[in-house]
Amino acid sequence: MAARRRTKIVATLGPVSSEVEVLDAMIAAGLDVVRLNFSHGSASAHAALAEKVRSRAQLYGRQVGILADLQGPKIRISRFKHGGTELAEGATFILDAALDEQIGDMFRVGIDYKALPEDVHDGDTLLLDDGRIVLWVEQVLGPEIHCKVIVGGRLSDNKGINRQGGGLSARALTEKDMADIKIAADIQADYIAVSFPRSAADIEQARQLLRDAGGQGGIIAKIERAEALDDIDAIMQSAEGIMVARGDLGVEMGDAALPPIQKSLISQARQSNKVVITATQMMESMIHNAIPTRAEVFDVANAVLDGTDAVMLSGETAVGKFPVKVIEAVDRVCLQAEQQREIRVSRHRIDSKFERMDEAIAMGAMYLANHLPVAAIAALTESGSTPLWMSRISSGIPIFALTPNLDSQRRVTLYRGVYPVAFNVEYTDHASLNREMIDELQRRGVVSDGDIVIITKGDIEKPGSTNALKLVRVGELVSPNVQSDCE
């Protein structure tokens, strides 16, 4: 039986990947979750694309999750008369909050974030265009920020601005974001990604707005500000997961600091029972090239070895020439990295005490899975919590989340090593239910006679809490009149 990839692939949809033929090929290649970038496109376009994704996935007998990525605050320069200018090292250049947004030149340019002059001070370092342009603030005069060019080059329209070390005060949720949250609720997005959160309060605000609009999706906190690292424990607890957004975070913290930050964030997310996405420039050269660079292969593999739930593709699948080939490439790299023995064992929470029965069952199941030749885990679940807890334990064992809940089927598409299975409970006795769960896995060709399978489930009459664990061998008959002690 071919190995199943455990690490999930998130791909951004765009002009090159929205047509049915390309989308079908991406799903067939292993796409798990699509990212809808709310920085572009209309509400109707997002709704149509979400419907297309779900209908095409259904034809393949799959669930593909939907991540709605909010734009966040636009901390950017405005536009130039001629599309851009060359900045020479040592020259003076002015960021002018009062300047018309269309008339920038070689001496000054407007800024979309009008509060920037209040946020910066003499001696600050500003990084533009992902750090390609470096400006040193000499003085702030009213709406004008007078700078000296430290690293020059070509500066074009609408490039982002970061302050080295962070500290810009723009709120995470703009008016546009608040309107977009309602759109995300309307299309029943499985996850909402909040851009540039500063604290847990930003996450809670997004959740409240989403629930008020009728949405039930999880909240992903994009860690891309230095301030977010200062409040990371609270942010981690407030969100369902995090995204290591390496673009802006790397600019603010510095490239050299980024690898250990990434490793720490992935580890902390897993310890906190949260999902984690690693994003930005994973396979960026494949926007133009049919194969990745060796550095990109190592980058993806290292994220897998660190324990990321998912890797995310942006321009590679939104505007690149090879949206299907890049998914195939990521699939190959992830599968190979997952064969390493060191990521198939775990001491996660081995010395912990558990406060919840369902969490204890999940941990017990994974302990058994790592100490017996188990072929699969069948977790009957309402909310998906039990498979999430299981997926925090490093293992090579596939976890099948059997659930009648469509929202849960879609949400687990982001959990590492968890595969959704639509399953309706038709029996009230445990023995018949066990048999039907095993039959479902056999129908899907994931287990065979003689395989050992772990089953977890809750009381049938009282759904919502997993409290039973059973070891079964496929092909052995279980009498309806005989129940195990743990059931």
Short mmCIF file of C-alpha atoms in Angstrom, two decimals, residues 40-457:
data_model
loop_
_atom_site.label_atom_id
_atom_site.label_comp_id
_atom_site.label_asym_id
_atom_site.label_seq_id
_atom_site.Cartn_x
_atom_site.Cartn_y
_atom_site.Cartn_z
CA HIS A 40 -7.77 40.53 -4.28
CA GLY A 41 -11.15 39.71 -5.77
CA SER A 42 -14.79 40.47 -5.06
CA ALA A 43 -17.23 38.80 -2.69
CA SER A 44 -19.01 37.12 -5.58
CA ALA A 45 -15.71 35.86 -7.01
CA HIS A 46 -14.70 34.33 -3.67
CA ALA A 47 -18.11 32.70 -3.26
CA ALA A 48 -18.00 31.24 -6.77
CA LEU A 49 -14.50 29.92 -6.25
CA ALA A 50 -15.38 28.30 -2.92
CA GLU A 51 -18.36 26.57 -4.51
CA LYS A 52 -16.21 25.40 -7.43
CA VAL A 53 -13.55 23.97 -5.10
CA ARG A 54 -16.07 22.02 -3.07
CA SER A 55 -17.98 20.68 -6.05
CA ARG A 56 -14.82 19.56 -7.84
CA ALA A 57 -13.43 17.95 -4.68
CA GLN A 58 -16.69 16.06 -4.23
CA LEU A 59 -16.26 14.54 -7.69
CA TYR A 60 -12.94 13.13 -6.49
CA GLY A 61 -14.50 11.82 -3.27
CA ARG A 62 -12.40 14.29 -1.30
CA GLN A 63 -12.79 17.14 1.12
CA VAL A 64 -10.71 20.24 0.42
CA GLY A 65 -10.66 22.87 3.16
CA ILE A 66 -11.02 26.61 2.54
CA LEU A 67 -8.82 29.20 4.24
CA ALA A 68 -9.96 32.83 3.88
CA ASP A 69 -6.89 35.03 4.30
CA LEU A 70 -7.75 38.59 5.36
CA GLN A 71 -5.75 41.44 3.86
CA GLY A 72 -4.98 43.25 7.11
CA PRO A 73 -3.66 46.82 7.38
CA LYS A 74 -2.03 48.28 4.26
CA ILE A 75 1.27 49.61 5.59
CA ARG A 76 2.56 50.55 2.16
CA ILE A 77 3.84 53.39 0.07
CA SER A 78 1.46 54.85 -2.50
CA ARG A 79 2.18 55.20 -6.22
CA PHE A 80 4.70 56.97 -8.43
CA LYS A 81 4.00 59.10 -11.50
CA HIS A 82 5.90 56.63 -13.66
CA GLY A 83 5.48 53.38 -11.72
CA GLY A 84 8.66 53.66 -9.67
CA THR A 85 12.05 55.27 -9.16
CA GLU A 86 15.69 54.42 -8.53
CA LEU A 87 16.98 55.25 -5.04
CA ALA A 88 20.71 55.85 -4.76
CA GLU A 89 22.61 54.97 -1.61
CA GLY A 90 23.18 58.09 0.49
CA ALA A 91 20.36 60.05 -1.14
CA THR A 92 17.57 61.74 0.78
CA PHE A 93 14.05 60.39 0.31
CA ILE A 94 10.80 61.48 1.94
CA LEU A 95 7.78 59.38 2.90
CA ASP A 96 4.95 61.93 2.86
CA ALA A 97 1.60 61.13 4.42
CA ALA A 98 0.12 64.34 2.94
CA LEU A 99 1.20 63.69 -0.65
CA ASP A 100 -1.30 62.71 -3.32
CA GLU A 101 -1.20 58.94 -3.73
CA GLN A 102 -0.43 59.07 -7.47
CA ILE A 103 2.46 61.56 -7.80
CA GLY A 104 5.52 60.03 -6.19
CA ASP A 105 8.92 60.78 -7.75
CA MET A 106 12.64 60.36 -7.07
CA PHE A 107 12.43 62.68 -4.06
CA ARG A 108 9.29 61.57 -2.21
CA VAL A 109 6.28 59.25 -2.27
CA GLY A 110 2.94 59.11 -0.48
CA ILE A 111 2.01 56.46 2.09
CA ASP A 112 -1.28 54.59 2.55
CA TYR A 113 -0.78 54.25 6.30
CA LYS A 114 -1.31 57.86 7.36
CA ALA A 115 -0.32 57.25 10.99
CA LEU A 116 3.23 56.24 10.07
CA PRO A 117 4.77 59.63 11.02
CA GLU A 118 3.37 59.16 14.53
CA ASP A 119 4.85 55.66 14.83
CA VAL A 120 8.45 56.35 13.80
CA HIS A 121 11.21 58.42 15.35
CA ASP A 122 14.63 59.77 14.49
CA GLY A 123 17.09 56.90 14.18
CA ASP A 124 14.54 54.23 13.21
CA THR A 125 15.28 51.90 10.31
CA LEU A 126 12.50 51.37 7.76
CA LEU A 127 12.52 48.38 5.43
CA LEU A 128 10.62 48.61 2.15
CA ASP A 129 9.76 45.91 -0.37
CA ASP A 130 10.55 43.00 1.98
CA GLY A 131 13.81 44.63 3.06
CA ARG A 132 15.22 45.23 -0.42
CA ILE A 133 15.23 48.99 0.26
CA VAL A 134 16.54 50.24 3.63
CA LEU A 135 15.90 53.80 4.86
CA TRP A 136 17.23 55.48 8.01
CA VAL A 137 14.92 58.06 9.56
CA GLU A 138 16.76 61.36 10.00
CA GLN A 139 13.78 63.39 11.25
CA VAL A 140 10.01 63.54 11.26
CA LEU A 141 8.50 66.90 10.28
CA GLY A 142 4.71 66.81 10.58
CA PRO A 143 3.41 64.40 7.93
CA GLU A 144 6.89 64.02 6.37
CA ILE A 145 9.42 61.34 7.28
CA HIS A 146 12.83 62.45 6.03
CA CYS A 147 15.09 59.49 5.38
CA LYS A 148 18.57 58.65 4.20
CA VAL A 149 18.86 55.74 1.76
CA ILE A 150 21.08 53.05 3.31
CA VAL A 151 20.38 50.32 0.74
CA GLY A 152 19.13 51.60 -2.59
CA GLY A 153 17.62 50.10 -5.69
CA ARG A 154 14.40 50.13 -7.67
CA LEU A 155 11.31 51.09 -5.63
CA SER A 156 7.96 50.63 -7.36
CA ASP A 157 4.30 51.24 -6.51
CA ASN A 158 2.54 49.94 -3.39
CA LYS A 159 5.50 48.24 -1.72
CA GLY A 160 5.21 47.32 1.94
CA ILE A 161 6.84 49.16 4.83
CA ASN A 162 8.22 47.55 7.99
CA ARG A 163 10.05 49.06 10.93
CA GLN A 164 13.04 47.02 12.02
CA GLY A 165 12.12 45.48 15.36
CA GLY A 166 8.40 46.13 14.85
CA GLY A 167 6.29 48.65 16.66
CA LEU A 168 3.89 49.98 14.02
CA SER A 169 0.51 50.56 15.64
CA ALA A 170 -1.88 49.74 12.79
CA ARG A 171 -4.77 47.68 14.09
CA ALA A 172 -5.02 44.15 12.78
CA LEU A 173 -8.63 44.30 11.58
CA THR A 174 -9.47 47.06 9.13
CA GLU A 175 -12.94 48.04 7.95
CA LYS A 176 -12.34 45.93 4.86
CA ASP A 177 -11.38 42.94 6.99
CA MET A 178 -14.56 43.27 9.04
CA ALA A 179 -16.63 43.24 5.86
CA ASP A 180 -14.60 40.32 4.50
CA ILE A 181 -15.23 38.28 7.65
CA LYS A 182 -18.94 38.40 6.79
CA ILE A 183 -18.13 37.14 3.31
CA ALA A 184 -16.03 34.34 4.80
CA ALA A 185 -18.98 33.40 7.02
CA ASP A 186 -21.33 33.39 4.03
CA ILE A 187 -19.12 30.97 2.09
CA GLN A 188 -18.63 28.85 5.24
CA ALA A 189 -14.85 29.14 5.19
CA ASP A 190 -13.23 26.49 7.37
CA TYR A 191 -10.52 28.84 8.60
CA ILE A 192 -10.02 32.61 8.74
CA ALA A 193 -6.42 33.87 8.72
CA VAL A 194 -5.93 37.15 10.61
CA SER A 195 -3.09 39.25 9.21
CA PHE A 196 -0.71 41.19 11.45
CA PRO A 197 -2.30 40.40 14.84
CA ARG A 198 -0.59 42.18 17.73
CA SER A 199 -2.26 40.37 20.63
CA ALA A 200 -4.83 37.78 21.61
CA ALA A 201 -7.46 40.56 21.62
CA ASP A 202 -7.20 40.76 17.82
CA ILE A 203 -7.93 37.04 17.56
CA GLU A 204 -10.91 37.26 19.91
CA GLN A 205 -12.31 40.22 17.98
CA ALA A 206 -12.09 38.28 14.71
CA ARG A 207 -13.76 35.26 16.29
CA GLN A 208 -16.63 37.33 17.68
CA LEU A 209 -17.21 39.01 14.32
CA LEU A 210 -17.16 35.63 12.59
CA ARG A 211 -19.60 34.05 15.04
CA ASP A 212 -21.90 37.09 14.87
CA ALA A 213 -21.99 36.62 11.09
CA GLY A 214 -22.89 32.94 11.47
CA GLY A 215 -19.45 31.52 10.65
CA GLN A 216 -18.06 28.49 12.48
CA GLY A 217 -14.54 28.41 11.06
CA GLY A 218 -11.35 28.32 13.10
CA ILE A 219 -9.05 31.32 13.47
CA ILE A 220 -5.47 31.18 12.24
CA ALA A 221 -3.14 33.86 13.62
CA LYS A 222 -0.53 34.92 11.06
CA ILE A 223 2.66 35.55 13.01
CA GLU A 224 4.29 38.34 11.03
CA ARG A 225 4.87 41.12 13.56
CA ALA A 226 7.55 41.34 16.20
CA GLU A 227 4.83 42.33 18.70
CA ALA A 228 3.03 39.03 18.09
CA LEU A 229 6.06 37.17 19.44
CA ASP A 230 5.81 39.17 22.65
CA ASP A 231 2.25 37.89 23.21
CA ILE A 232 2.66 34.52 21.51
CA ASP A 233 1.45 32.40 24.46
CA ALA A 234 -1.89 34.24 24.62
CA ILE A 235 -2.25 34.38 20.83
CA MET A 236 -1.57 30.65 20.62
CA GLN A 237 -4.24 29.87 23.19
CA SER A 238 -6.82 32.16 21.55
CA ALA A 239 -6.43 30.83 18.01
CA GLU A 240 -7.08 27.39 16.53
CA GLY A 241 -3.70 27.62 14.87
CA ILE A 242 -0.91 29.85 13.65
CA MET A 243 0.79 30.61 10.36
CA VAL A 244 4.52 31.23 10.37
CA ALA A 245 4.35 34.07 7.82
CA ARG A 246 8.03 34.37 7.06
CA GLY A 247 7.91 37.41 4.77
CA ASP A 248 7.10 40.33 7.04
CA LEU A 249 8.32 38.48 10.13
CA GLY A 250 11.71 37.95 8.54
CA VAL A 251 11.91 41.60 7.57
CA GLU A 252 11.13 42.83 11.09
CA MET A 253 13.24 40.28 12.97
CA GLY A 254 16.06 39.83 10.48
CA ASP A 255 16.77 36.84 8.24
CA ALA A 256 19.25 35.20 10.61
CA ALA A 257 16.71 35.16 13.46
CA LEU A 258 13.98 33.52 11.38
CA PRO A 259 15.02 29.81 11.36
CA PRO A 260 15.09 29.41 15.16
CA ILE A 261 11.87 31.43 15.45
CA GLN A 262 10.19 29.09 12.96
CA LYS A 263 11.36 26.00 14.82
CA SER A 264 10.23 27.43 18.14
CA LEU A 265 6.79 28.42 16.83
CA ILE A 266 6.17 25.00 15.30
CA SER A 267 7.22 23.26 18.50
CA GLN A 268 5.10 25.54 20.67
CA ALA A 269 2.05 25.08 18.45
CA ARG A 270 2.30 21.30 18.71
CA GLN A 271 2.80 21.45 22.46
CA SER A 272 -0.30 23.67 22.70
CA ASN A 273 -2.41 21.31 20.57
CA LYS A 274 -2.71 23.92 17.82
CA VAL A 275 -2.22 23.53 14.07
CA VAL A 276 0.64 25.33 12.34
CA ILE A 277 1.16 26.37 8.72
CA THR A 278 4.60 27.28 7.38
CA ALA A 279 4.32 29.88 4.62
CA THR A 280 6.13 32.25 2.25
CA GLN A 281 8.54 31.42 -0.58
CA MET A 282 8.40 27.66 0.00
CA MET A 283 8.84 26.92 -3.73
CA GLU A 284 8.99 30.46 -5.13
CA SER A 285 11.35 29.65 -8.01
CA MET A 286 8.62 27.39 -9.41
CA ILE A 287 6.62 30.49 -10.31
CA HIS A 288 8.87 30.46 -13.40
CA ASN A 289 10.66 27.10 -13.32
CA ALA A 290 9.34 23.56 -13.62
CA ILE A 291 11.58 22.20 -10.84
CA PRO A 292 12.46 23.62 -7.42
CA THR A 293 15.89 24.68 -6.26
CA ARG A 294 17.75 22.42 -3.86
CA ALA A 295 17.45 25.13 -1.20
CA GLU A 296 13.64 25.06 -1.56
CA VAL A 297 13.61 21.27 -1.26
CA PHE A 298 15.60 21.54 1.97
CA ASP A 299 13.32 24.32 3.23
CA VAL A 300 10.15 22.27 2.77
CA ALA A 301 11.79 19.13 4.16
CA ASN A 302 13.02 20.97 7.26
CA ALA A 303 9.54 22.34 7.97
CA VAL A 304 8.23 18.78 7.74
CA LEU A 305 10.96 17.49 10.04
CA ASP A 306 10.14 20.27 12.51
CA GLY A 307 6.54 19.02 12.64
CA THR A 308 4.54 21.59 10.65
CA ASP A 309 0.96 20.58 9.89
CA ALA A 310 1.02 22.20 6.47
CA VAL A 311 3.17 24.06 3.98
CA MET A 312 1.57 26.88 2.04
CA LEU A 313 2.09 27.94 -1.56
CA SER A 314 1.32 31.50 -2.62
CA GLY A 315 2.38 32.93 -5.97
CA GLU A 316 3.54 29.46 -7.02
CA THR A 317 -0.06 28.36 -7.55
CA ALA A 318 -1.83 31.73 -7.88
CA VAL A 319 0.15 33.24 -10.75
CA GLY A 320 2.93 30.75 -11.51
CA LYS A 321 3.46 28.76 -14.70
CA PHE A 322 3.37 25.34 -13.03
CA PRO A 323 0.60 25.17 -10.38
CA VAL A 324 0.19 21.40 -10.68
CA LYS A 325 3.89 20.56 -10.87
CA VAL A 326 4.61 22.56 -7.69
CA ILE A 327 2.03 20.54 -5.73
CA GLU A 328 3.54 17.34 -7.09
CA ALA A 329 7.00 18.54 -6.06
CA VAL A 330 5.89 19.42 -2.52
CA ASP A 331 4.13 16.06 -2.28
CA ARG A 332 7.35 14.20 -3.16
CA VAL A 333 9.48 16.18 -0.72
CA CYS A 334 7.02 15.78 2.15
CA LEU A 335 6.65 12.04 1.60
CA GLN A 336 10.41 11.53 1.60
CA ALA A 337 10.97 13.68 4.69
CA GLU A 338 8.23 11.83 6.56
CA GLN A 339 10.12 8.55 6.21
CA GLN A 340 12.76 9.75 8.67
CA ARG A 341 12.55 7.70 11.85
CA GLU A 342 13.14 10.65 14.18
CA ILE A 343 9.79 12.22 13.26
CA ARG A 344 7.87 8.98 13.75
CA VAL A 345 8.50 8.84 17.49
CA SER A 346 7.45 11.25 20.19
CA ARG A 347 7.63 12.01 23.89
CA HIS A 348 4.95 14.68 23.60
CA ARG A 349 3.16 14.97 26.96
CA ILE A 350 4.53 11.60 28.07
CA ASP A 351 4.86 12.93 31.64
CA SER A 352 1.63 14.98 31.65
CA LYS A 353 -1.58 14.48 33.53
CA PHE A 354 -4.80 14.97 31.55
CA GLU A 355 -7.83 16.91 32.71
CA ARG A 356 -10.21 15.58 30.04
CA MET A 357 -11.20 12.00 29.43
CA ASP A 358 -11.29 12.39 25.64
CA GLU A 359 -7.78 13.84 25.59
CA ALA A 360 -6.53 10.94 27.74
CA ILE A 361 -8.12 8.47 25.29
CA ALA A 362 -6.40 10.25 22.38
CA MET A 363 -3.01 10.12 24.10
CA GLY A 364 -3.50 6.50 25.09
CA ALA A 365 -4.36 5.57 21.51
CA MET A 366 -1.17 7.15 20.21
CA TYR A 367 0.94 5.44 22.89
CA LEU A 368 -0.47 2.11 21.73
CA ALA A 369 -0.01 3.05 18.08
CA ASN A 370 3.68 3.74 18.63
CA HIS A 371 4.24 0.48 20.54
CA LEU A 372 2.28 -1.99 18.41
CA PRO A 373 2.24 -2.75 14.67
CA VAL A 374 -0.94 -0.70 14.19
CA ALA A 375 -2.08 -0.11 10.59
CA ALA A 376 -4.57 2.68 11.22
CA ILE A 377 -6.58 4.60 13.81
CA ALA A 378 -10.32 5.03 13.35
CA ALA A 379 -11.57 7.94 15.45
CA LEU A 380 -15.33 8.42 15.53
CA THR A 381 -15.69 12.13 16.28
CA GLU A 382 -18.19 14.98 16.31
CA SER A 383 -15.93 18.02 16.62
CA GLY A 384 -12.59 16.64 15.43
CA SER A 385 -10.90 17.33 18.78
CA THR A 386 -9.77 13.76 19.38
CA PRO A 387 -8.01 13.45 15.99
CA LEU A 388 -6.39 16.85 16.60
CA TRP A 389 -4.91 15.69 19.90
CA MET A 390 -3.77 12.47 18.26
CA SER A 391 -2.09 14.36 15.44
CA ARG A 392 0.16 16.22 17.90
CA ILE A 393 1.98 12.93 18.56
CA SER A 394 4.66 12.10 15.99
CA SER A 395 3.77 8.82 14.34
CA GLY A 396 3.60 7.15 10.98
CA ILE A 397 0.08 5.84 11.66
CA PRO A 398 -2.77 7.31 9.56
CA ILE A 399 -5.63 8.74 11.63
CA PHE A 400 -9.05 8.53 10.01
CA ALA A 401 -11.58 11.01 11.41
CA LEU A 402 -14.94 9.32 10.91
CA THR A 403 -17.62 11.94 11.35
CA PRO A 404 -21.09 12.82 10.07
CA ASN A 405 -20.30 16.50 10.64
CA LEU A 406 -19.41 18.23 7.36
CA ASP A 407 -17.70 21.14 9.14
CA SER A 408 -15.46 18.69 11.02
CA GLN A 409 -14.65 16.78 7.83
CA ARG A 410 -13.42 20.00 6.26
CA ARG A 411 -11.61 21.30 9.31
CA VAL A 412 -9.43 18.21 9.78
CA THR A 413 -8.05 18.64 6.26
CA LEU A 414 -5.43 20.88 7.91
CA TYR A 415 -4.41 18.41 10.65
CA ARG A 416 -1.17 16.57 10.03
CA GLY A 417 -1.73 12.87 9.44
CA VAL A 418 -5.54 13.09 9.74
CA TYR A 419 -7.87 12.12 6.88
CA PRO A 420 -11.60 12.93 6.89
CA VAL A 421 -14.17 10.18 6.31
CA ALA A 422 -17.89 10.90 5.96
CA PHE A 423 -19.53 8.41 8.33
CA ASN A 424 -23.08 8.18 9.63
CA VAL A 425 -23.75 6.17 12.79
CA GLU A 426 -26.45 3.62 11.99
CA TYR A 427 -26.01 1.23 14.91
CA THR A 428 -26.61 1.64 18.62
CA ASP A 429 -24.61 -1.34 19.86
CA HIS A 430 -20.84 -1.08 20.10
CA ALA A 431 -19.98 -4.35 18.37
CA SER A 432 -21.97 -3.50 15.23
CA LEU A 433 -20.58 0.02 15.20
CA ASN A 434 -17.02 -1.32 15.49
CA ARG A 435 -17.64 -3.67 12.59
CA GLU A 436 -19.09 -0.87 10.43
CA MET A 437 -16.12 1.42 11.16
CA ILE A 438 -13.68 -1.31 10.11
CA ASP A 439 -15.77 -2.10 7.03
CA GLU A 440 -15.59 1.57 6.03
CA LEU A 441 -11.79 1.52 6.17
CA GLN A 442 -11.71 -1.75 4.21
CA ARG A 443 -13.99 -0.28 1.54
CA ARG A 444 -11.45 2.52 1.17
CA GLY A 445 -8.60 0.04 0.83
CA VAL A 446 -6.65 1.38 3.80
CA VAL A 447 -6.68 -1.79 5.93
CA SER A 448 -6.67 -5.52 5.16
CA ASP A 449 -7.40 -8.77 6.97
CA GLY A 450 -4.95 -9.27 9.82
CA ASP A 451 -4.21 -5.57 10.33
CA ILE A 452 -4.46 -4.12 13.83
CA VAL A 453 -6.69 -1.05 14.08
CA ILE A 454 -7.30 1.23 17.05
CA ILE A 455 -10.89 2.44 17.43
CA THR A 456 -11.87 5.43 19.57
CA LYS A 457 -15.41 6.65 20.10
#
